[in-house]
Coordinates of C-alpha atoms and ligand atoms in Angstrom, one line a residue:
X966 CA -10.2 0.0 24.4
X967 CA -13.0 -1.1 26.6
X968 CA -10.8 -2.4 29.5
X969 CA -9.1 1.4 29.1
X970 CA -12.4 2.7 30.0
X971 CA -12.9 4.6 26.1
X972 CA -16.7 5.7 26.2
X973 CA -18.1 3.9 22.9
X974 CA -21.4 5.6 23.4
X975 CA -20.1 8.9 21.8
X976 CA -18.8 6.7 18.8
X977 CA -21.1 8.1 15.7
X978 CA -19.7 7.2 12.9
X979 CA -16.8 4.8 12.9
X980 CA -14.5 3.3 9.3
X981 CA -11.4 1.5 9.2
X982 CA -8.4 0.2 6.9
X983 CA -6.8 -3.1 6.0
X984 CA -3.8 -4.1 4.3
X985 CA -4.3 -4.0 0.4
X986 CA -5.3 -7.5 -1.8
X987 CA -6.0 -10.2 1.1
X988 CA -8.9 -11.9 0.5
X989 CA -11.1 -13.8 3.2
X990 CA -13.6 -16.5 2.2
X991 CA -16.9 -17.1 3.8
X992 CA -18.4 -20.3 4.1
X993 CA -22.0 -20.7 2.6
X994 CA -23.8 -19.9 5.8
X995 CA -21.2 -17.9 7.2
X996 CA -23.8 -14.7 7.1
X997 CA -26.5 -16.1 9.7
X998 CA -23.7 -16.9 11.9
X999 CA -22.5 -12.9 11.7
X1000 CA -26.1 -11.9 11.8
X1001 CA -26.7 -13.3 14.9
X1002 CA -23.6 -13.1 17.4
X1003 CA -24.1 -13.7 21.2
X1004 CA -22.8 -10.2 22.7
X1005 CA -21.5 -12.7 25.6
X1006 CA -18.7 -14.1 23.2
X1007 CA -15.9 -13.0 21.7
X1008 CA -15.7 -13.3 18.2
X1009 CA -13.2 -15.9 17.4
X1010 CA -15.1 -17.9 19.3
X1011 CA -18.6 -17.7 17.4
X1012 CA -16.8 -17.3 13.6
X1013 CA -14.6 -20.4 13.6
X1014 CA -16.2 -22.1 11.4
X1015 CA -17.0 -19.4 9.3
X1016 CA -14.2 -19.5 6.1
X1017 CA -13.6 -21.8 3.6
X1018 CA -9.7 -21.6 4.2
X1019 CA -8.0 -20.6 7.2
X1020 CA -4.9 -19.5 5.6
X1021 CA -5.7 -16.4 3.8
X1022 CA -3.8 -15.3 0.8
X1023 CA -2.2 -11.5 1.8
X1024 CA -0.3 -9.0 -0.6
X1025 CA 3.2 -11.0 -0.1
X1026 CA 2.2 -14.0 -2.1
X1027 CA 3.5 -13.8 -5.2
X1028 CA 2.5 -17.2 -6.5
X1029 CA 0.2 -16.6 -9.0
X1030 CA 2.3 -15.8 -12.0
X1031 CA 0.5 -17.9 -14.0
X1032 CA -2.8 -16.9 -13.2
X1033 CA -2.1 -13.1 -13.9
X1034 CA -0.5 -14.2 -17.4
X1035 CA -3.8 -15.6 -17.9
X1036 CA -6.0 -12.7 -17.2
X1037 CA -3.8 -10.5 -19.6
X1038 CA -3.9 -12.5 -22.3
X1039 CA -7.7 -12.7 -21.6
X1040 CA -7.8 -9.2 -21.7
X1041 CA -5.4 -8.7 -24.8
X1042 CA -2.1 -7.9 -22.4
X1043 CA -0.7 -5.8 -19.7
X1044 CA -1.3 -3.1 -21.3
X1045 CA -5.0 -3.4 -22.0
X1046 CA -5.7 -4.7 -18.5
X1047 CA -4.1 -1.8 -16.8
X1048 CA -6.1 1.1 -19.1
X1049 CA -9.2 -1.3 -17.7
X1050 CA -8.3 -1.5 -14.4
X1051 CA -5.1 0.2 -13.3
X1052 CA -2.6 -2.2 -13.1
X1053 CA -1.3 -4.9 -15.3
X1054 CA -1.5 -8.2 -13.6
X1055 CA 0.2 -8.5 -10.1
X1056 CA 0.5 -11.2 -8.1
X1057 CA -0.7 -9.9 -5.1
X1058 CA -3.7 -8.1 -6.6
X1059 CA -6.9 -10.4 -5.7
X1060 CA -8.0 -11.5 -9.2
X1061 CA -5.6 -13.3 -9.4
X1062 CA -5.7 -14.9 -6.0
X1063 CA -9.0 -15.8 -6.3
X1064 CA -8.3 -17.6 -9.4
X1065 CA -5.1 -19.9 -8.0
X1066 CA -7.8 -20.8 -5.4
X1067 CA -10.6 -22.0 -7.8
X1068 CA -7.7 -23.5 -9.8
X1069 CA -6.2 -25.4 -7.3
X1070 CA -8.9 -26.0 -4.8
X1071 CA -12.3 -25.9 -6.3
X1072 CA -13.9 -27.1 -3.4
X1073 CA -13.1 -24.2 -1.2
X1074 CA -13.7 -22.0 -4.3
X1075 CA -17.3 -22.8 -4.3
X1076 CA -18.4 -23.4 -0.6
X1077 CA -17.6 -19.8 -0.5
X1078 CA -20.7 -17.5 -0.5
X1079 CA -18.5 -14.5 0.1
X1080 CA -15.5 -13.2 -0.6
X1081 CA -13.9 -10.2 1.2
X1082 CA -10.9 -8.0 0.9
X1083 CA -9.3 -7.8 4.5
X1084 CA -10.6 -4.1 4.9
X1085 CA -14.6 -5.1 3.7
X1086 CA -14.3 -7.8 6.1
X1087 CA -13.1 -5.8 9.0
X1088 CA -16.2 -3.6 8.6
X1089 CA -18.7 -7.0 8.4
X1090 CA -17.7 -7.8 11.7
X1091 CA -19.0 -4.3 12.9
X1092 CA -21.9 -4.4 10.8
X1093 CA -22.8 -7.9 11.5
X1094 CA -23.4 -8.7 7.6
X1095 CA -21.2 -8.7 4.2
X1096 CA -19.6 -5.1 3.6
X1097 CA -19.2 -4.1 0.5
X1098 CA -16.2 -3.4 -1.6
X1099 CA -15.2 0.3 -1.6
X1100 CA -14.0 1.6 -5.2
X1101 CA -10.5 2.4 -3.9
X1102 CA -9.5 -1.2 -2.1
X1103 CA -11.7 -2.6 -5.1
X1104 CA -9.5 -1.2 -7.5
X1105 CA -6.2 -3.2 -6.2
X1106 CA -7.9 -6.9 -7.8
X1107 CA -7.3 -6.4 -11.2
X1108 CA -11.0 -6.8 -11.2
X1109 CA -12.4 -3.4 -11.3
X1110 CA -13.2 -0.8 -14.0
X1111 CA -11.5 2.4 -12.5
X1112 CA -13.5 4.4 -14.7
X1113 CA -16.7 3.3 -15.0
X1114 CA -16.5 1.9 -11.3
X1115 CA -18.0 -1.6 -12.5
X1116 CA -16.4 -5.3 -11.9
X1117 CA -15.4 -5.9 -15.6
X1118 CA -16.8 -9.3 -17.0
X1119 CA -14.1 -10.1 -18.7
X1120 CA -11.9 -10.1 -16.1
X1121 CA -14.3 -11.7 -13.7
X1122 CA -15.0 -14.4 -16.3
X1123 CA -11.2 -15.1 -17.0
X1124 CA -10.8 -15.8 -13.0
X1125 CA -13.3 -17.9 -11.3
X1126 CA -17.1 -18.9 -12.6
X1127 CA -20.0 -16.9 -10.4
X1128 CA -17.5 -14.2 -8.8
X1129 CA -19.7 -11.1 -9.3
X1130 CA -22.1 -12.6 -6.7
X1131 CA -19.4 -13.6 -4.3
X1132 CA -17.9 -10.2 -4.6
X1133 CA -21.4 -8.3 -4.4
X1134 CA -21.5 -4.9 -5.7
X1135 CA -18.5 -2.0 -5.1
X1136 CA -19.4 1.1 -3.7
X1137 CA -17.7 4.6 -2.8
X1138 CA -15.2 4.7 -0.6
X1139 CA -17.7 7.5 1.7
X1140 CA -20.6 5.5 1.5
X1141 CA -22.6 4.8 4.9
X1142 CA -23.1 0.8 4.8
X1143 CA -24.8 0.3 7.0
X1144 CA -25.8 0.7 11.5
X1145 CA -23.4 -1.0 13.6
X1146 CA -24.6 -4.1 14.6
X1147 CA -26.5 -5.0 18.0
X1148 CA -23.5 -7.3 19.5
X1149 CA -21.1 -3.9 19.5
X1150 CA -24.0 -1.7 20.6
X1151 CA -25.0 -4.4 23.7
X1152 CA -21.0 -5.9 24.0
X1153 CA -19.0 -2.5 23.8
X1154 CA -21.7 0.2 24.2
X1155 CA -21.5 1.5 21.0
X1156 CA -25.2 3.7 20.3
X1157 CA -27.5 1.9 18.1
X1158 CA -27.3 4.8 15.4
X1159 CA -23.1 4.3 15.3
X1160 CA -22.6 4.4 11.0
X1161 CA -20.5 2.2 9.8
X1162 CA -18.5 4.4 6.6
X1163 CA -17.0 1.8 4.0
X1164 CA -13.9 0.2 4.9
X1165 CA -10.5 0.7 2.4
X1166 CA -7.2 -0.4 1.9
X1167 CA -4.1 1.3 4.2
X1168 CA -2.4 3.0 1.7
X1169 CA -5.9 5.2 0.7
X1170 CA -6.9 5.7 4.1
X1171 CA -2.8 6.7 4.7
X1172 CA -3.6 9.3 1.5
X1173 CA -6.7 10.2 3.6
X1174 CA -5.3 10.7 6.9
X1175 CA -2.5 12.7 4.8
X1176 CA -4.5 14.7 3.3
X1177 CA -2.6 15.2 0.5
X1178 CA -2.8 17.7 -2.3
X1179 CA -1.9 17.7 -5.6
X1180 CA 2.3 17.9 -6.1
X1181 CA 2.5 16.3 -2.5
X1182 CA 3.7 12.7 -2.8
X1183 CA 3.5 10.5 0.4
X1184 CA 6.1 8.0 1.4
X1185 CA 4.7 5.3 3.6
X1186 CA 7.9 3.7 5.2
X1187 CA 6.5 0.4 6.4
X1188 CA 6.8 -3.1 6.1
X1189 CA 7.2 -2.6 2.1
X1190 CA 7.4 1.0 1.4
X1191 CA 5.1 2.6 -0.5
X1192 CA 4.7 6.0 -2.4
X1193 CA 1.5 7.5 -3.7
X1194 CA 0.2 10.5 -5.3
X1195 CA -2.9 12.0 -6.0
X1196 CA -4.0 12.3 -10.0
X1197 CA -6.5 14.1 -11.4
X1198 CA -6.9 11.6 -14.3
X1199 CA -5.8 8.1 -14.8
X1200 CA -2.1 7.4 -16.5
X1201 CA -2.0 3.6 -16.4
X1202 CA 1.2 2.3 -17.3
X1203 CA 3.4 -0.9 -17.3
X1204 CA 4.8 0.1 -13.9
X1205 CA 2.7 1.2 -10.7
X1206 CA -1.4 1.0 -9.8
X1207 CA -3.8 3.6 -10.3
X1208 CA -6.5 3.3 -7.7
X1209 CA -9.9 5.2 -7.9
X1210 CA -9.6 7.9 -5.0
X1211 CA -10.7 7.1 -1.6
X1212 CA -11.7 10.8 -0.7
X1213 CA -12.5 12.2 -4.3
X1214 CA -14.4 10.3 -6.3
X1215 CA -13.7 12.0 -9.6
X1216 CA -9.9 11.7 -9.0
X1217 CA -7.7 8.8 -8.9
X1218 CA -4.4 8.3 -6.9
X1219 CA -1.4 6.6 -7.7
X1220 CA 0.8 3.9 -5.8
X1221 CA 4.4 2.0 -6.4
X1222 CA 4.9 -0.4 -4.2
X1223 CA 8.4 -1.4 -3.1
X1224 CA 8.5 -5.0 -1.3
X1225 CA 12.2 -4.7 -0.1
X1226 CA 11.4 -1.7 2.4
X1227 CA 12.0 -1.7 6.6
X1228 CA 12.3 -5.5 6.6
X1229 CA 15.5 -4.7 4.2
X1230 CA 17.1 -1.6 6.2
X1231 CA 16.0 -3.7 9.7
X1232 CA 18.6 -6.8 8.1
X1233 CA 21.4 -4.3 6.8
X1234 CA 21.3 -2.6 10.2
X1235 CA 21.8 -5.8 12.4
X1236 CA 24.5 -6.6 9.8
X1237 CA 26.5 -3.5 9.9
X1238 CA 24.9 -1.2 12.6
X1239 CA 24.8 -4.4 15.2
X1240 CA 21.2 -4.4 15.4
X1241 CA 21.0 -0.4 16.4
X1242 CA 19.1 2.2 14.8
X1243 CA 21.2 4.5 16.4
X1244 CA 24.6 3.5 15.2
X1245 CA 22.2 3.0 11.5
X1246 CA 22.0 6.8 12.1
X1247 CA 25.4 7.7 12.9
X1248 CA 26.7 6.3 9.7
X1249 CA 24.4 8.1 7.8
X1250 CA 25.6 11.2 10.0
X1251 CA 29.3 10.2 9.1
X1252 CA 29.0 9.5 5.2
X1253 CA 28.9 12.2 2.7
X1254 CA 25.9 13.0 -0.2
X1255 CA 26.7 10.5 -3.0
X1256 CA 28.0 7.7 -1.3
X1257 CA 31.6 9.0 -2.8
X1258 CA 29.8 7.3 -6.1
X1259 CA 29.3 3.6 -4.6
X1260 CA 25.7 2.6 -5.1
X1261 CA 23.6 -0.6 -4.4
X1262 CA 20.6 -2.3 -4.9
X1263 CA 19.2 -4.2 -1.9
X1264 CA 16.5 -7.1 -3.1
X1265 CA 16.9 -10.1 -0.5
X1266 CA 13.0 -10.9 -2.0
X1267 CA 12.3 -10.3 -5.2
X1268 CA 11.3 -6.6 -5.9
X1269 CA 8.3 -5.6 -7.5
X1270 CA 9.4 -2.2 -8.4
X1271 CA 11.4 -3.2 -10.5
X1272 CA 11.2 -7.3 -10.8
X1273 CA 14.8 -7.3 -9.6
X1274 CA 16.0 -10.2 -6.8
X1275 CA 19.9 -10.0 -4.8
X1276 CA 22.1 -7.5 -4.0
X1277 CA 24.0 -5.5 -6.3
X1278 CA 26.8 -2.8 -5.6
X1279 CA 28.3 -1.0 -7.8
X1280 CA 31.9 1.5 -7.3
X1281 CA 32.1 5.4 -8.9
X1282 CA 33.3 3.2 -11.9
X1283 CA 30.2 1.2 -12.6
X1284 CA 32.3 -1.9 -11.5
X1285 CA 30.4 -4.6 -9.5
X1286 CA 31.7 -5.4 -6.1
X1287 CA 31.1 -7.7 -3.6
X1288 CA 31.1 -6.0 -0.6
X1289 CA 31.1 -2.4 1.2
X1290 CA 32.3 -1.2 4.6
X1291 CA 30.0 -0.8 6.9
X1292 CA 28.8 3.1 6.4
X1293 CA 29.0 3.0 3.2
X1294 CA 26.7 -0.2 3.0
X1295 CA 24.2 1.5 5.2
X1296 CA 24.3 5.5 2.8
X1297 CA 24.3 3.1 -0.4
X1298 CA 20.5 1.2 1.3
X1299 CA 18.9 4.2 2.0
X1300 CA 20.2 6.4 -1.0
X1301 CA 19.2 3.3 -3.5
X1302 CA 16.1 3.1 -2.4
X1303 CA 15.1 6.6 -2.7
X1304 CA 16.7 7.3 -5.7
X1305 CA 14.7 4.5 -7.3
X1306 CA 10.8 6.1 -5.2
X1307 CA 12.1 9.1 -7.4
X1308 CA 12.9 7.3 -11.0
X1309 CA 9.8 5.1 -10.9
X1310 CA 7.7 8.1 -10.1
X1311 CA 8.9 10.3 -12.6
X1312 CA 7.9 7.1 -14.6
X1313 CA 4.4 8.0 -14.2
X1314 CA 5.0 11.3 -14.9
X1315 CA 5.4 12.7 -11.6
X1316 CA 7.5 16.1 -11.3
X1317 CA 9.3 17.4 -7.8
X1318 CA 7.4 21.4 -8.2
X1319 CA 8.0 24.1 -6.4
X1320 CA 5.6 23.8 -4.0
X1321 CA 6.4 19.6 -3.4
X1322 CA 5.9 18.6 -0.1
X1323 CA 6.6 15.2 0.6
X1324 CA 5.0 13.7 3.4
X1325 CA 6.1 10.8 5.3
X1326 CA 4.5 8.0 7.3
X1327 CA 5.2 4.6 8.8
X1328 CA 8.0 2.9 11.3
X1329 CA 11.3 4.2 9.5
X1330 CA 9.2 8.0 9.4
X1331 CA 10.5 8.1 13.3
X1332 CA 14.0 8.3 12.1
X1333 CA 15.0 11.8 11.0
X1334 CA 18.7 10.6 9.0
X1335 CA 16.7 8.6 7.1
X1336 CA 14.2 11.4 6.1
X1337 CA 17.4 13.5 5.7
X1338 CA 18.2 11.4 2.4
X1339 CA 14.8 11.5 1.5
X1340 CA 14.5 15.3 1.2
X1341 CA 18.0 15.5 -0.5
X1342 CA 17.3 12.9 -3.1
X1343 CA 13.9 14.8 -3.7
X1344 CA 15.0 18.1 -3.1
X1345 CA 12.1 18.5 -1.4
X1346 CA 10.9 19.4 2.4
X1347 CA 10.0 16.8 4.3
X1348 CA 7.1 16.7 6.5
X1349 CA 5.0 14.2 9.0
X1350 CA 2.3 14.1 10.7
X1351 CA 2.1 14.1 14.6
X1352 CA 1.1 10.2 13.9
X1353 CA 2.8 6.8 12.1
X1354 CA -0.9 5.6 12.3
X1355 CA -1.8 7.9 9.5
X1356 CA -3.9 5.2 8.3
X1357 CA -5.7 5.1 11.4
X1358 CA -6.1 8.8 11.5
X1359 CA -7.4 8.4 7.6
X1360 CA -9.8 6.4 8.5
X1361 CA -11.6 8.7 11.2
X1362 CA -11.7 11.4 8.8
X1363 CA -13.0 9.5 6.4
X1364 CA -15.7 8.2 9.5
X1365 CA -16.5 11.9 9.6
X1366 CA -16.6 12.6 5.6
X1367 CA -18.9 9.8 5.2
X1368 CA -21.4 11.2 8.2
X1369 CA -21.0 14.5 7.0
X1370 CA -22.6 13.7 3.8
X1371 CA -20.1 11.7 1.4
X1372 CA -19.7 12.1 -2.0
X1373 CA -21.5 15.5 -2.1
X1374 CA -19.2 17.2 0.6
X1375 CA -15.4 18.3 -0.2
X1376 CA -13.1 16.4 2.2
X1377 CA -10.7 19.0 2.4
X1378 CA -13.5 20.8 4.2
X1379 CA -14.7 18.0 6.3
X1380 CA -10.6 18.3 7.7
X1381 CA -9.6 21.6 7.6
X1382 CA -9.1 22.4 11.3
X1383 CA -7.1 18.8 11.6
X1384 CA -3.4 19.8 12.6
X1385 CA -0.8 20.4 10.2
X1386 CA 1.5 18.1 9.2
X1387 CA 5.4 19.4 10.8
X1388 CA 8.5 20.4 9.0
X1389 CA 11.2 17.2 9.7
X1390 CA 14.2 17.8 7.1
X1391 CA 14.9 20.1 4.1
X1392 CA 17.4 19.4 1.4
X1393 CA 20.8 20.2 2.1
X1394 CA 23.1 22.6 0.2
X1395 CA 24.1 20.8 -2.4
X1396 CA 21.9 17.9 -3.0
X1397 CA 20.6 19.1 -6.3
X1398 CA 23.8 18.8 -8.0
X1399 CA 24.9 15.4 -6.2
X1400 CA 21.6 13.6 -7.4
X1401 CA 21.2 15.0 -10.4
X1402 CA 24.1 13.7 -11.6
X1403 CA 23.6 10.0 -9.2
X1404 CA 19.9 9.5 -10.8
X1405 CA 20.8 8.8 -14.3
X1406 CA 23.7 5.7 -13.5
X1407 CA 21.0 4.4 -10.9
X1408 CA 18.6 3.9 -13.8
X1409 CA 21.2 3.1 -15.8
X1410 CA 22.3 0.5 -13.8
X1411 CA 19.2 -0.6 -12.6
X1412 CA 18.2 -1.4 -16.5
X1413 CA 21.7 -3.5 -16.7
X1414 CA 20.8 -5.5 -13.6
X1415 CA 16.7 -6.0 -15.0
X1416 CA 18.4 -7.0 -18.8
X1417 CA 21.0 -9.1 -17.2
X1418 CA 18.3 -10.8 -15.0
X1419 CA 15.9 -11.1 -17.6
X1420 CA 17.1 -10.7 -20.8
X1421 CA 16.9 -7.5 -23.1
X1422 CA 13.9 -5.2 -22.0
X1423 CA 11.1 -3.8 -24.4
Ligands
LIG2531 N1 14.1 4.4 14.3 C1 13.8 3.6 13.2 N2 14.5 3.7 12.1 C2 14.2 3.0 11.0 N3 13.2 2.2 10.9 C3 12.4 2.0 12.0 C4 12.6 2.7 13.2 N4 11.7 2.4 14.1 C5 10.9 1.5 13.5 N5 11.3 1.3 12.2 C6 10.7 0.3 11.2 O1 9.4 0.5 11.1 C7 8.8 -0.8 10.7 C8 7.3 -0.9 11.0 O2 6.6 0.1 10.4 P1 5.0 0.2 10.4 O3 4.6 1.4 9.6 O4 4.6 0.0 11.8 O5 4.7 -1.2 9.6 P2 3.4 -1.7 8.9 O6 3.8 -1.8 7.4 O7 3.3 -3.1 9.5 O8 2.3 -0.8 9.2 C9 9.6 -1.8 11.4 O9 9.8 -3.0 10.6 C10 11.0 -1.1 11.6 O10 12.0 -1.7 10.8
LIG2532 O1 0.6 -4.3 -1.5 C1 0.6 -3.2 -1.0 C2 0.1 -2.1 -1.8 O2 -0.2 -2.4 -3.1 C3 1.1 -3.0 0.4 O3 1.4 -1.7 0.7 C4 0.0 -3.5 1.3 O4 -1.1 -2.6 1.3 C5 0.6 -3.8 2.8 O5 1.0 -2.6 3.4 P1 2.0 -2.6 4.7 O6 1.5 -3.7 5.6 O7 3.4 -2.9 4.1 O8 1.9 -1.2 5.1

C-alpha cells in the first residue's frame, strides 16, 4: 500500500480479520520486543524470535480428538459444553489446541507469556502490545461463555494450567484497544490518534461487511465453505457453532462449517472439466435440475458437516455406483453440497422465508452457474456484494462502528449509505418441486453413509 502511494495519514480508525481458531504463541519477553520496534525494520526481521513454536496450529488440524473428548467429559458432554460455549468440542476450535500443545510439549506450553488467536495477533502488531480477544473470534475456542461473555474455568482448567493469564481478558468485538503504535505512525505515516478497533475472526467480519439481517443467510464460498446466520438467541446444538455477534452484542450468529468446499470443486473440475471453470460451467449449463436423480457426496478430507470421509454416488435408485460421466459428476458436486448448507441449517432451525435473501461471498461467488444451483436449491434470490473481500470490507465498517461509538451505536446505522448488495441468480421455474422432493433422499442417504461409517447414530 505504501509503495502504491495510499495516504496512511487520513487512516482514523483502522480493524482487521483472521482466519478462525489459529493460535500464535508468544515467548516470555515477546511484549518488550513489540513495544519497542525500530520503524527502520520490517517486522519479520525484529519478531523472529518472538514465539514459542513456529508452526502454528490453524483451523485444518484436526488432531486433537482426544483432547476435545476430554474437555466434554470435563464439562459433562457435548452437549453441556455447547449450551456453555457454543459448540461441542471441535478439533480446530483453540481449546483444544492449546491443550495438545501443553500435552505434548510442555516446554513451549509454558515459555509462552501470550497466546493469540490469528486475528488478536494481527491487531498487536498495529498496536505494538497484546490485543485482546474479541467476544466473537473468542467464542470459536470452546473456551468462552457465550452468554455471560467470561472464559469458563472449567473449561480453562480442563485444557492447560494458568491459561486465563495467557489468554488475558475478552472484550467486544467494537471495542477501541488501543492507539496505533509509533513504528506505523513514523514507518507508514499513519497519525498518532489512528484507533485500533478489536480484531475478529473472517467469518464475523464477512457477517459484518454483509450486513446481514435477520432471514438472510450468507454463504461464504472459500477455501472451506461456510454458511452463517444471524440469531437473536443462542440454539446450541450437536451440529454447528454459535458465536457471540460481532456487530450486536446482544445477538448471536450462527456458522456450519463445510471443510470439503472450493479445494473439492477445484479437484472435480481438473478431473472432468480439464482444469477449466469454464467448461465446469457449461456442464452445469447442459445438465438438468435434479441431476436426472444421481446424487453424490464429495469428502476427499474428512468432512466436518457431517463427520463423513470419500466419495459416495448414488443412482435415482439409491443404488451406489462407482462412477459418473463427466456433467453429471460436476451437477451431482455442486447440487450435494448445497442441498446439505440447506439440511444442516434447517438443523438449527433455520427456515428459507419469504423475504430470504441469501447472500454470497468468496472465490466460487465469481461464478454465476454455481450460484444458479444455489438459488434453486434454496429457492431463494441470490445476491453479492460488489466485493469477494467481504471480510475486508467487514472489517472497515466495523473500523468505523467502533470510532463511531461501539456498543452504544446501532451498526446498521453506522452503514446505511454502504452500497447494496446486487441481484446475481433467482430460482428457476421449477426448482421447488425438484428439491423438495431431492432433500429428503440426500438426508436420507447421508444418514446411511454416517451409520455405515460409524455405526448406528443417536
Ligand atoms: N470462477 C470460479 N468458479 C468457481 N470457483 C472459483 C472461481 N474462481 C475462484 N474460485 C475458487 O475460489 C477459491 C478461493 O476463494 P477465497 O474466498 O479467495 O478463499 P479463502 O478461503 O482463502 O479466502 C479458490 O480455491 C477457487 O477454487
Ligand atoms: O474454521 C472455520 C470456521 O469455523 C473456517 O471458516 C476458517 O475461519 C477459515 O476460513 P477460510 O480460510 O476457509 O475462509
Amino acid at each position: 500500500m505504501k509503495a502504491s502511494g495510499f495516504d496512511f495519514s487520513q487512516v482514523v480508525a483502522l480493524s482487521g480479520a483472521g482466519q478462525q481458531h489459529g493460535s500464535v504463541y508468544w515467548k516470555t519477553g515477546a511484549s518488550l520486543v513489540l513495544s519497542s520496534l525500530s520503524p527502520a525494520l520490517p517486522l519479520h526481521q525484529q519478531l523472529q524470535a518472538c514465539f514459542s513454536i513456529s508452526d502454528c496450529p490453524i483451523w485444518m488440524d484436526s488432531s486433537t480428538t482426544a483432547q476435545c473428548r476430554q474437555l466434554e467429559a470435563a464439562v459433562g458432554g457435548a452437549r453441556a459444553l455447547s449450551c456453555l460455549t457454543g459448540s461441542r468440542a471441535y478439533e480446530r476450535f483453540t481449546g483444544n489446541q492449546i491443550a495438545k500443545l501443553f500435552q505434548q510439549n510442555p516446554e513451549a506450553y509454558s515459555h509462552s507469556e501470550r497466546i493469540s488467536l490469528v486475528s488478536s495477533f494481527a491487531a498487536s502488531l498495529f498496536l505494538g502490545g497484546y490485543s485482546p480477544i474479541d467476544y466473537s473470534d473468542g467464542s470459536g475456542m470452546n473456551l468462552l461463555k457465550i452468554q455471560e461473555k467470561v472464559w469458563s474455568q472449567a473449561c480453562l482448567g480442563a485444557c492447560a494450567p494458568r491459561l486465563e493469564e495467557k489468554l488475558g481478558s475478552p472484550v467486544p468485538s467494537c471495542s477501541v484497544v488501543g492507539a496505533i503504535s509509533s513504528y506505523y505512525v513514523q514507518r507508514y505515516g499513519f497519525p498518532p490518534a489512528c484507533k485500533v478497533v478489536a480484531f475478529t475472526g473472517d467469518n464475523p467480519a464477512s457477517l459484518a461487511g454483509m450486513r446481514l439481517e435477520e432471514g438472510d443467510i450468507a454463504v461464504s464460498l472459500g477455501t472451506s465453505d461456510t454458511l452463517f446466520l444471524w440469531l437473536q438467541e443462542p440454539t446450541p446444538a450437536l451440529e454447528g457453532h454459535i458465536f457471540c455477534n460481532p456487530v450486536d452484542v446482544q445477538h448471536y450468529m450462527a456458522l456450519l462449517c463445510f471443510k470439503n468446499g472450493s479445494l473439492m470443486r477445484e479437484k472435480i473440475r481438473d478431473e472432468s472439466a480439464s482444469g477449466s471453470w469454464n467448461k465446469f460451467s457449461k456442464a452445469l449449463q447442459s445438465t438438468e435440475m435434479g441431476n436426472k436423480g444421481n446424487l453424490g457426496f464429495y469428502f476427499d478430507v474428512m468432512e466436518i458437516t457431517p463427520g463423513i470421509m470419500g466419495r459416495h454416488r448414488f443412482n435415482a435408485e439409491n443404488i451406489e455406483v462407482s462412477a459418473f460421466p463427466g456433467d453429471v459428476e460436476i451437477r451431482a458436486l455442486i447440487e450435494g453440497q448445497f442441498m446439505a448448507k440447506r439440511i444442516h441449517a434447517e438443523g438449527l432451525g433455520y427456515r428459507v422465508m419469504p423475504k430470504t435473501k441469501i447472500l454470497a461471498t468468496g472465490g466460487a461467488s465469481h461464478n454465476k452457474d454455481i450460484l444458479q444451483v444455489l438459488a434453486d436449491v434454496f429457492g431463494a434470490p441470490v445476491y453479492v456484494i460488489d466485493t469477494t473481500s467481504s471480510a475486508c470490507v467487514g472489517s472497515a465498517y466495523r473500523a468505523f462502528h467502533g470510532l463511531a461509538g461501539g456498543t452504544g451505536v446501532a451498526f446498521s446505522e453506522v452503514v446505511k449509505s454502504a452500497p447494496h448488495p446486487s441481484l446475481a441468480a433467482t430460482p428457476s421455474p421449477g426448482a421447488s418441486q425438484v428439491y423438495e422432493a431431492l432433500l429428503p433422499r440426500y438426508a436420507q442417504l447421508e444418514q446411511r453413509i454416517l451409520s455405515q461409517a460409524w455405526g448406528p447414530l443417536e
